[in-house]
Amino acid sequence: MAGAGDWPFAADEAYADSSAIFAELGWANGLAVVDAVGELLPPLDPPGELATPPPPPLDLPETPAGSSADGAASSCSTDDADGGKPAAASTEAASKSLTPGKKRARQPRFAFMTKSEIDHLEDGYRWRKYGQKAVKNSPFPRSYYRCTNSKCTVKKRVERSSDDPSVVITTYEGQHSHHTVTFPRAAATAAGFSHIHAMAALAAAPFSAHQQLYSNLQPPPPTMPLAATTPASSSSLLQLPLHCNHELQVVASCGGYPSSSSSPPASVLPVDKGLLDDMVPRAMRHDG
DNA sequence: CGAATTTGACCGGCGC
DNA sequence: GCGCCGGTCAAATTCG
């Protein structure tokens, strides 16, 4: 597929720490941080400090986003495992159940940080925890979840930032092959989970959408097809075209809001229309 | 009773 | 070659 090379997580294994992913995205000044109450939070204080250990020079082996306009294309999709250096551990363990010589295709990853006291945030999908590991340099364990849909291979990792325990780092891997099972839309809205929902929706969006998103995120913003009507000089509002002809607005805080306002501009507010609900045609909302 | 979680073991890649 | 580490498996346990 063309353009897949835009995926910045080519050699995701290089990102020892999830925060490094953001750094790579140029979000070091303020990751996509949302609060469980639905408010987009200003960039975490010491910008970049979230990257627990100073993000090492991300010298991606040979699949850096951009090393190839279309060559590294596969880097993100699945077979990049061969393109870049073999995954440190995300695949081999799985290879246990695979025939020798066959590596599990690596899935694209999408990570975001959420300020919340809850580790495992509701995102509309059902997950089953299959492991928990202590993380080096972090007092908090990392939990591994897998989508309960047997046909869905999406996984997600949840861990707390060692620098800011109030921040939960969620990393999705793969795409859902189905749609959200159930989600208390009203409750979610009431609880202000819109942003989280949006992020989760992103994780569920077609990969092409991811690419779109990331290509938009790539700094410096080229001719960003932004819908932002406000001086999004420091924050970026992205419109993510989805397959169902709806648009999901995602806020990527890249340095805070315009100094003039302490809250997100109206146009940056979450779409309060039931993100997944609107994204997913009702007819398609059958599990599996 | 079935589903989900917990937890220790195991595997393989990587760095030294 | 060895030890560390991340990721996964699977049996045991807990929960609804």
mmCIF file of C-alpha atoms (C1' of nucleotides) in Angstrom:
data_model
loop_
_atom_site.group_PDB
_atom_site.id
_atom_site.type_symbol
_atom_site.label_atom_id
_atom_site.label_comp_id
_atom_site.label_asym_id
_atom_site.label_seq_id
_atom_site.Cartn_x
_atom_site.Cartn_y
_atom_site.Cartn_z
ATOM 1 C CA MET A 1 0.000 0.000 0.000
ATOM 2 C CA ALA A 2 1.235 3.354 -0.783
ATOM 3 C CA GLY A 3 1.964 5.746 1.919
ATOM 4 C CA ALA A 4 2.210 3.184 4.578
ATOM 5 C CA GLY A 5 5.683 4.439 4.977
ATOM 6 C CA ASP A 6 4.316 7.339 6.850
ATOM 7 C CA TRP A 7 3.767 5.152 9.794
ATOM 8 C CA PRO A 8 6.155 6.370 12.409
ATOM 9 C CA PHE A 9 6.245 3.232 14.430
ATOM 10 C CA ALA A 10 8.106 1.249 11.929
ATOM 11 C CA ALA A 11 10.401 -0.323 14.373
ATOM 12 C CA ASP A 12 8.205 0.120 17.334
ATOM 13 C CA GLU A 13 10.405 -2.108 19.306
ATOM 14 C CA ALA A 14 12.838 0.704 19.357
ATOM 15 C CA TYR A 15 10.515 2.487 21.637
ATOM 16 C CA ALA A 16 11.437 0.987 24.889
ATOM 17 C CA ASP A 17 9.078 3.359 26.485
ATOM 18 C CA SER A 18 5.748 4.225 25.037
ATOM 19 C CA SER A 19 6.389 7.848 25.607
ATOM 20 C CA ALA A 20 9.145 7.628 23.141
ATOM 21 C CA ILE A 21 6.519 7.064 20.550
ATOM 22 C CA PHE A 22 5.133 10.449 21.248
ATOM 23 C CA ALA A 23 8.527 11.934 21.134
ATOM 24 C CA GLU A 24 8.950 10.440 17.761
ATOM 25 C CA LEU A 25 5.682 11.917 16.727
ATOM 26 C CA GLY A 26 6.840 15.279 17.750
ATOM 27 C CA TRP A 27 4.460 15.343 20.621
ATOM 28 C CA ALA A 28 7.155 15.701 23.136
ATOM 29 C CA ASN A 29 5.778 19.036 24.125
ATOM 30 C CA GLY A 30 2.458 17.687 24.996
ATOM 31 C CA LEU A 31 1.231 14.324 24.148
ATOM 32 C CA ALA A 32 -2.294 13.594 23.397
ATOM 33 C CA VAL A 33 -3.327 13.809 26.924
ATOM 34 C CA VAL A 34 -6.841 13.576 28.013
ATOM 35 C CA ASP A 35 -8.300 13.380 31.374
ATOM 36 C CA ALA A 36 -10.838 10.901 32.464
ATOM 37 C CA VAL A 37 -13.220 13.720 32.922
ATOM 38 C CA GLY A 38 -13.048 14.528 29.327
ATOM 39 C CA GLU A 39 -10.945 17.585 29.454
ATOM 40 C CA LEU A 40 -8.017 17.904 27.278
ATOM 41 C CA LEU A 41 -5.175 18.533 29.575
ATOM 42 C CA PRO A 42 -2.434 20.942 28.944
ATOM 43 C CA PRO A 43 0.849 19.457 28.066
ATOM 44 C CA LEU A 44 2.430 17.636 30.874
ATOM 45 C CA ASP A 45 4.612 19.928 32.716
ATOM 46 C CA PRO A 46 8.141 19.360 31.891
ATOM 47 C CA PRO A 47 7.620 18.670 28.285
ATOM 48 C CA GLY A 48 9.158 15.481 27.297
ATOM 49 C CA GLU A 49 9.934 14.551 30.800
ATOM 50 C CA LEU A 50 7.332 11.909 30.523
ATOM 51 C CA ALA A 51 9.650 9.950 28.451
ATOM 52 C CA THR A 52 10.860 8.255 31.509
ATOM 53 C CA PRO A 53 14.378 7.594 30.540
ATOM 54 C CA PRO A 54 15.533 10.300 28.253
ATOM 55 C CA PRO A 55 14.309 9.022 24.960
ATOM 56 C CA PRO A 56 17.370 7.549 23.417
ATOM 57 C CA PRO A 57 18.275 8.608 19.966
ATOM 58 C CA LEU A 58 15.586 6.901 18.044
ATOM 59 C CA ASP A 59 17.864 5.456 15.523
ATOM 60 C CA LEU A 60 15.434 3.207 13.895
ATOM 61 C CA PRO A 61 17.302 0.497 12.151
ATOM 62 C CA GLU A 62 16.182 0.747 8.634
ATOM 63 C CA THR A 63 12.568 1.441 8.751
ATOM 64 C CA PRO A 64 12.387 4.944 9.985
ATOM 65 C CA ALA A 65 9.305 6.738 8.890
ATOM 66 C CA GLY A 66 10.612 8.322 5.852
ATOM 67 C CA SER A 67 13.521 6.159 5.058
ATOM 68 C CA SER A 68 11.404 5.116 2.214
ATOM 69 C CA ALA A 69 8.417 6.792 0.816
ATOM 70 C CA ASP A 70 6.838 3.581 -0.129
ATOM 71 C CA GLY A 71 9.469 1.035 0.505
ATOM 72 C CA ALA A 72 9.106 0.977 4.222
ATOM 73 C CA ALA A 73 5.498 0.871 3.487
ATOM 74 C CA SER A 74 5.123 -2.493 4.951
ATOM 75 C CA SER A 75 7.031 -1.321 7.923
ATOM 76 C CA CYS A 76 3.941 -0.509 9.739
ATOM 77 C CA SER A 77 1.485 -2.875 8.392
ATOM 78 C CA THR A 78 2.597 -6.255 9.351
ATOM 79 C CA ASP A 79 5.579 -7.697 7.707
ATOM 80 C CA ASP A 80 7.909 -5.039 8.872
ATOM 81 C CA ALA A 81 9.316 -7.501 11.285
ATOM 82 C CA ASP A 82 11.567 -8.498 8.495
ATOM 83 C CA GLY A 83 12.202 -5.026 7.308
ATOM 84 C CA GLY A 84 13.453 -3.690 10.545
ATOM 85 C CA LYS A 85 15.272 -5.542 13.143
ATOM 86 C CA PRO A 86 13.318 -8.406 14.503
ATOM 87 C CA ALA A 87 11.047 -7.415 17.255
ATOM 88 C CA ALA A 88 12.622 -7.576 20.614
ATOM 89 C CA ALA A 89 9.929 -9.621 22.126
ATOM 90 C CA SER A 90 6.593 -8.824 20.711
ATOM 91 C CA THR A 91 6.722 -11.621 18.272
ATOM 92 C CA GLU A 92 8.986 -14.328 19.339
ATOM 93 C CA ALA A 93 7.023 -15.324 22.306
ATOM 94 C CA ALA A 94 4.053 -15.593 20.105
ATOM 95 C CA SER A 95 6.049 -17.621 17.725
ATOM 96 C CA LYS A 96 5.696 -20.325 20.254
ATOM 97 C CA SER A 97 2.399 -21.177 18.811
ATOM 98 C CA LEU A 98 3.506 -20.584 15.307
ATOM 99 C CA THR A 99 5.337 -22.892 13.078
ATOM 100 C CA PRO A 100 9.037 -22.404 13.284
ATOM 101 C CA GLY A 101 10.292 -19.817 10.938
ATOM 102 C CA LYS A 102 7.027 -18.019 10.898
ATOM 103 C CA LYS A 103 6.817 -14.853 12.827
ATOM 104 C CA ARG A 104 3.619 -13.308 13.811
ATOM 105 C CA ALA A 105 2.931 -10.308 11.697
ATOM 106 C CA ARG A 106 3.468 -7.184 13.662
ATOM 107 C CA GLN A 107 0.553 -4.908 13.944
ATOM 108 C CA PRO A 108 0.627 -1.171 13.829
ATOM 109 C CA ARG A 109 0.596 0.463 17.160
ATOM 110 C CA PHE A 110 -1.120 3.460 18.459
ATOM 111 C CA ALA A 111 -0.419 4.845 21.862
ATOM 112 C CA PHE A 112 -1.822 7.661 23.842
ATOM 113 C CA MET A 113 -1.698 8.931 27.348
ATOM 114 C CA THR A 114 -4.598 9.533 29.567
ATOM 115 C CA LYS A 115 -4.701 11.235 32.850
ATOM 116 C CA SER A 116 -6.792 8.968 34.911
ATOM 117 C CA GLU A 117 -6.841 7.081 38.113
ATOM 118 C CA ILE A 118 -8.273 4.143 36.305
ATOM 119 C CA ASP A 119 -5.786 1.934 34.645
ATOM 120 C CA HIS A 120 -7.983 0.140 32.249
ATOM 121 C CA LEU A 121 -10.192 2.673 30.605
ATOM 122 C CA GLU A 122 -13.442 1.745 28.998
ATOM 123 C CA ASP A 123 -13.147 2.101 25.273
ATOM 124 C CA GLY A 124 -16.076 0.262 23.928
ATOM 125 C CA TYR A 125 -14.370 -3.027 23.434
ATOM 126 C CA ARG A 126 -14.065 -5.926 25.698
ATOM 127 C CA TRP A 127 -10.625 -6.979 26.726
ATOM 128 C CA ARG A 128 -9.243 -9.930 28.492
ATOM 129 C CA LYS A 129 -6.135 -9.558 30.507
ATOM 130 C CA TYR A 130 -3.571 -12.147 29.662
ATOM 131 C CA GLY A 131 -0.541 -10.960 31.443
ATOM 132 C CA GLN A 132 1.083 -8.475 33.680
ATOM 133 C CA LYS A 133 4.720 -7.684 33.979
ATOM 134 C CA ALA A 134 6.795 -5.437 36.071
ATOM 135 C CA VAL A 135 8.400 -2.773 33.981
ATOM 136 C CA LYS A 136 11.957 -1.845 34.382
ATOM 137 C CA ASN A 137 12.493 1.685 35.636
ATOM 138 C CA SER A 138 8.920 1.882 36.660
ATOM 139 C CA PRO A 139 7.251 0.983 39.898
ATOM 140 C CA PHE A 140 4.075 0.261 38.036
ATOM 141 C CA PRO A 141 3.353 -2.981 36.285
ATOM 142 C CA ARG A 142 2.311 -3.185 32.679
ATOM 143 C CA SER A 143 -0.820 -5.061 31.865
ATOM 144 C CA TYR A 144 -1.468 -6.885 28.654
ATOM 145 C CA TYR A 145 -4.928 -7.178 27.238
ATOM 146 C CA ARG A 146 -6.335 -8.924 24.238
ATOM 147 C CA CYS A 147 -9.630 -8.282 22.567
ATOM 148 C CA THR A 148 -12.114 -10.888 23.686
ATOM 149 C CA ASN A 149 -13.340 -11.339 20.169
ATOM 150 C CA SER A 150 -11.711 -14.559 19.114
ATOM 151 C CA LYS A 151 -11.328 -13.317 15.577
ATOM 152 C CA CYS A 152 -9.793 -10.079 16.638
ATOM 153 C CA THR A 153 -6.089 -9.929 17.241
ATOM 154 C CA VAL A 154 -5.934 -6.492 18.714
ATOM 155 C CA LYS A 155 -3.941 -6.158 21.868
ATOM 156 C CA LYS A 156 -3.333 -3.372 24.173
ATOM 157 C CA ARG A 157 -0.866 -2.582 26.845
ATOM 158 C CA VAL A 158 -1.637 -0.427 29.779
ATOM 159 C CA GLU A 159 0.916 1.064 32.050
ATOM 160 C CA ARG A 160 1.359 4.053 34.214
ATOM 161 C CA SER A 161 3.953 6.607 33.586
ATOM 162 C CA SER A 162 6.680 6.311 36.125
ATOM 163 C CA ASP A 163 7.162 10.026 35.995
ATOM 164 C CA ASP A 164 3.581 10.941 36.439
ATOM 165 C CA PRO A 165 1.618 8.180 38.106
ATOM 166 C CA SER A 166 -1.573 9.922 37.215
ATOM 167 C CA VAL A 167 -0.897 9.312 33.575
ATOM 168 C CA VAL A 168 -1.887 6.055 31.994
ATOM 169 C CA ILE A 169 -0.127 5.033 28.844
ATOM 170 C CA THR A 170 -2.247 2.875 26.631
ATOM 171 C CA THR A 171 -0.840 1.253 23.578
ATOM 172 C CA TYR A 172 -3.065 -0.425 21.062
ATOM 173 C CA GLU A 173 -1.657 -2.884 18.629
ATOM 174 C CA GLY A 174 -3.550 -3.976 15.597
ATOM 175 C CA GLN A 175 -6.938 -3.218 14.264
ATOM 176 C CA HIS A 176 -10.221 -4.522 15.405
ATOM 177 C CA SER A 177 -11.757 -6.843 12.908
ATOM 178 C CA HIS A 178 -15.122 -6.064 14.330
ATOM 179 C CA HIS A 179 -16.819 -3.172 15.929
ATOM 180 C CA THR A 180 -17.373 -2.017 19.399
ATOM 181 C CA VAL A 181 -19.442 -4.425 21.323
ATOM 182 C CA THR A 182 -21.244 -2.168 23.635
ATOM 183 C CA PHE A 183 -20.614 1.120 25.135
ATOM 184 C CA PRO A 184 -22.737 3.125 27.476
ATOM 185 C CA ARG A 185 -22.785 6.054 25.179
ATOM 186 C CA ALA A 186 -24.756 8.261 27.440
ATOM 187 C CA ALA A 187 -22.682 7.325 30.381
ATOM 188 C CA ALA A 188 -19.547 7.801 28.446
ATOM 189 C CA THR A 189 -20.571 11.196 27.375
ATOM 190 C CA ALA A 190 -21.650 12.082 30.824
ATOM 191 C CA ALA A 191 -18.429 10.868 32.218
ATOM 192 C CA GLY A 192 -16.616 12.790 29.619
ATOM 193 C CA PHE A 193 -14.856 9.947 27.997
ATOM 194 C CA SER A 194 -15.191 11.436 24.625
ATOM 195 C CA HIS A 195 -11.540 11.894 24.096
ATOM 196 C CA ILE A 196 -10.715 8.484 25.276
ATOM 197 C CA HIS A 197 -13.444 7.201 23.142
ATOM 198 C CA ALA A 198 -12.020 9.062 20.252
ATOM 199 C CA MET A 199 -8.640 7.581 20.795
ATOM 200 C CA ALA A 200 -10.072 4.166 21.100
ATOM 201 C CA ALA A 201 -11.985 4.777 17.968
ATOM 202 C CA LEU A 202 -8.774 5.648 16.332
ATOM 203 C CA ALA A 203 -7.342 2.404 17.381
ATOM 204 C CA ALA A 204 -10.262 0.735 15.792
ATOM 205 C CA ALA A 205 -10.147 2.771 12.660
ATOM 206 C CA PRO A 206 -8.813 1.342 9.482
ATOM 207 C CA PHE A 207 -5.128 1.531 9.189
ATOM 208 C CA SER A 208 -5.375 3.913 6.335
ATOM 209 C CA ALA A 209 -6.989 6.261 8.724
ATOM 210 C CA HIS A 210 -4.069 5.910 11.035
ATOM 211 C CA GLN A 211 -1.769 6.830 8.294
ATOM 212 C CA GLN A 212 -3.834 9.802 7.539
ATOM 213 C CA LEU A 213 -3.674 10.816 11.111
ATOM 214 C CA TYR A 214 -0.009 10.365 11.441
ATOM 215 C CA SER A 215 0.848 11.990 8.249
ATOM 216 C CA ASN A 216 -1.082 14.901 9.574
ATOM 217 C CA LEU A 217 0.764 14.776 12.801
ATOM 218 C CA GLN A 218 4.131 14.806 11.280
ATOM 219 C CA PRO A 219 5.766 17.999 12.238
ATOM 220 C CA PRO A 220 6.038 20.466 10.817
ATOM 221 C CA PRO A 221 2.444 20.535 9.766
ATOM 222 C CA PRO A 222 2.554 20.761 6.033
ATOM 223 C CA THR A 223 -0.668 21.739 4.493
ATOM 224 C CA MET A 224 -2.615 20.251 7.229
ATOM 225 C CA PRO A 225 -6.143 19.714 6.157
ATOM 226 C CA LEU A 226 -7.237 20.874 9.492
ATOM 227 C CA ALA A 227 -10.686 21.786 10.333
ATOM 228 C CA ALA A 228 -9.483 23.969 13.070
ATOM 229 C CA THR A 229 -10.845 27.399 12.804
ATOM 230 C CA THR A 230 -8.846 28.620 15.694
ATOM 231 C CA PRO A 231 -5.240 29.528 15.656
ATOM 232 C CA ALA A 232 -4.111 26.044 16.255
ATOM 233 C CA SER A 233 -0.590 27.177 16.432
ATOM 234 C CA SER A 234 0.100 25.144 19.466
ATOM 235 C CA SER A 235 -2.573 22.569 19.277
ATOM 236 C CA SER A 236 -3.592 20.574 16.351
ATOM 237 C CA LEU A 237 -7.035 19.592 15.489
ATOM 238 C CA LEU A 238 -7.111 16.755 13.124
ATOM 239 C CA GLN A 239 -9.875 15.533 11.050
ATOM 240 C CA LEU A 240 -9.681 11.916 10.454
ATOM 241 C CA PRO A 241 -11.611 10.774 7.461
ATOM 242 C CA LEU A 242 -13.138 7.456 8.116
ATOM 243 C CA HIS A 243 -14.536 4.820 5.909
ATOM 244 C CA CYS A 244 -18.059 5.653 6.781
ATOM 245 C CA ASN A 245 -17.762 9.167 5.541
ATOM 246 C CA HIS A 246 -17.849 10.572 8.982
ATOM 247 C CA GLU A 247 -15.106 12.529 10.464
ATOM 248 C CA LEU A 248 -13.565 11.962 13.772
ATOM 249 C CA GLN A 249 -11.919 14.889 15.348
ATOM 250 C CA VAL A 250 -8.940 14.179 17.414
ATOM 251 C CA VAL A 251 -7.046 16.602 19.427
ATOM 252 C CA ALA A 252 -3.379 16.257 19.554
ATOM 253 C CA SER A 253 -2.076 18.653 22.056
ATOM 254 C CA CYS A 254 1.266 19.773 20.847
ATOM 255 C CA GLY A 255 2.122 22.479 23.231
ATOM 256 C CA GLY A 256 -0.987 23.635 24.896
ATOM 257 C CA TYR A 257 -3.756 25.874 23.890
ATOM 258 C CA PRO A 258 -3.440 29.298 22.555
ATOM 259 C CA SER A 259 -2.186 31.403 25.364
ATOM 260 C CA SER A 260 -5.335 33.392 25.192
ATOM 261 C CA SER A 261 -7.429 30.552 26.355
ATOM 262 C CA SER A 262 -6.940 28.119 29.116
ATOM 263 C CA SER A 263 -9.409 25.680 27.746
ATOM 264 C CA PRO A 264 -9.689 23.991 24.455
ATOM 265 C CA PRO A 265 -11.191 26.085 21.747
ATOM 266 C CA ALA A 266 -14.725 25.195 20.968
ATOM 267 C CA SER A 267 -13.722 23.683 17.717
ATOM 268 C CA VAL A 268 -11.417 21.359 19.484
ATOM 269 C CA LEU A 269 -13.977 20.006 21.780
ATOM 270 C CA PRO A 270 -14.751 16.405 21.353
ATOM 271 C CA VAL A 271 -17.415 15.457 18.994
ATOM 272 C CA ASP A 272 -20.240 14.781 21.225
ATOM 273 C CA LYS A 273 -22.077 12.649 18.829
ATOM 274 C CA GLY A 274 -21.045 9.288 19.972
ATOM 275 C CA LEU A 275 -17.854 8.741 18.163
ATOM 276 C CA LEU A 276 -17.974 5.091 17.551
ATOM 277 C CA ASP A 277 -21.652 5.166 17.156
ATOM 278 C CA ASP A 278 -21.354 7.576 14.355
ATOM 279 C CA MET A 279 -18.317 6.028 12.916
ATOM 280 C CA VAL A 280 -19.800 2.660 12.648
ATOM 281 C CA PRO A 281 -22.810 2.216 10.519
ATOM 282 C CA ARG A 282 -25.460 0.589 12.567
ATOM 283 C CA ALA A 283 -25.750 -2.190 10.100
ATOM 284 C CA MET A 284 -22.153 -3.056 10.713
ATOM 285 C CA ARG A 285 -22.343 -3.079 14.419
ATOM 286 C CA HIS A 286 -22.547 -6.755 14.810
ATOM 287 C CA ASP A 287 -19.829 -8.333 16.678
ATOM 288 C CA GLY A 288 -17.558 -10.442 14.664
ATOM 289 C "C1'" DC B 1 -20.629 -23.170 35.376
ATOM 290 C "C1'" DG B 2 -18.503 -20.226 32.216
ATOM 291 C "C1'" DA B 3 -15.766 -16.228 31.809
ATOM 292 C "C1'" DA B 4 -12.255 -13.337 33.424
ATOM 293 C "C1'" DT B 5 -8.168 -12.557 36.168
ATOM 294 C "C1'" DT B 6 -3.901 -13.742 38.467
ATOM 295 C "C1'" DT B 7 0.618 -15.277 38.462
ATOM 296 C "C1'" DG B 8 4.688 -17.957 37.672
ATOM 297 C "C1'" DA B 9 7.058 -20.136 33.939
ATOM 298 C "C1'" DC B 10 8.812 -20.002 29.562
ATOM 299 C "C1'" DC B 11 10.743 -18.278 25.219
ATOM 300 C "C1'" DG B 12 13.556 -15.598 22.243
ATOM 301 C "C1'" DG B 13 15.985 -11.241 21.113
ATOM 302 C "C1'" DC B 14 19.372 -8.058 22.508
ATOM 303 C "C1'" DG B 15 23.277 -5.984 24.876
ATOM 304 C "C1'" DC B 16 27.432 -6.648 27.260
ATOM 305 C "C1'" DG C 1 28.023 -17.127 26.150
ATOM 306 C "C1'" DC C 2 25.272 -15.221 29.605
ATOM 307 C "C1'" DG C 3 22.001 -12.498 31.791
ATOM 308 C "C1'" DC C 4 18.322 -9.215 31.277
ATOM 309 C "C1'" DC C 5 14.030 -8.025 29.629
ATOM 310 C "C1'" DG C 6 9.582 -7.858 27.206
ATOM 311 C "C1'" DG C 7 5.848 -10.536 25.797
ATOM 312 C "C1'" DT C 8 2.967 -14.646 26.003
ATOM 313 C "C1'" DC C 9 1.183 -18.995 27.726
ATOM 314 C "C1'" DA C 10 -1.472 -21.678 30.680
ATOM 315 C "C1'" DA C 11 -2.894 -23.597 35.079
ATOM 316 C "C1'" DA C 12 -5.040 -22.089 39.142
ATOM 317 C "C1'" DT C 13 -8.077 -19.059 41.188
ATOM 318 C "C1'" DT C 14 -11.764 -15.774 41.537
ATOM 319 C "C1'" DC C 15 -15.945 -13.707 40.124
ATOM 320 C "C1'" DG C 16 -20.690 -13.096 38.387
#
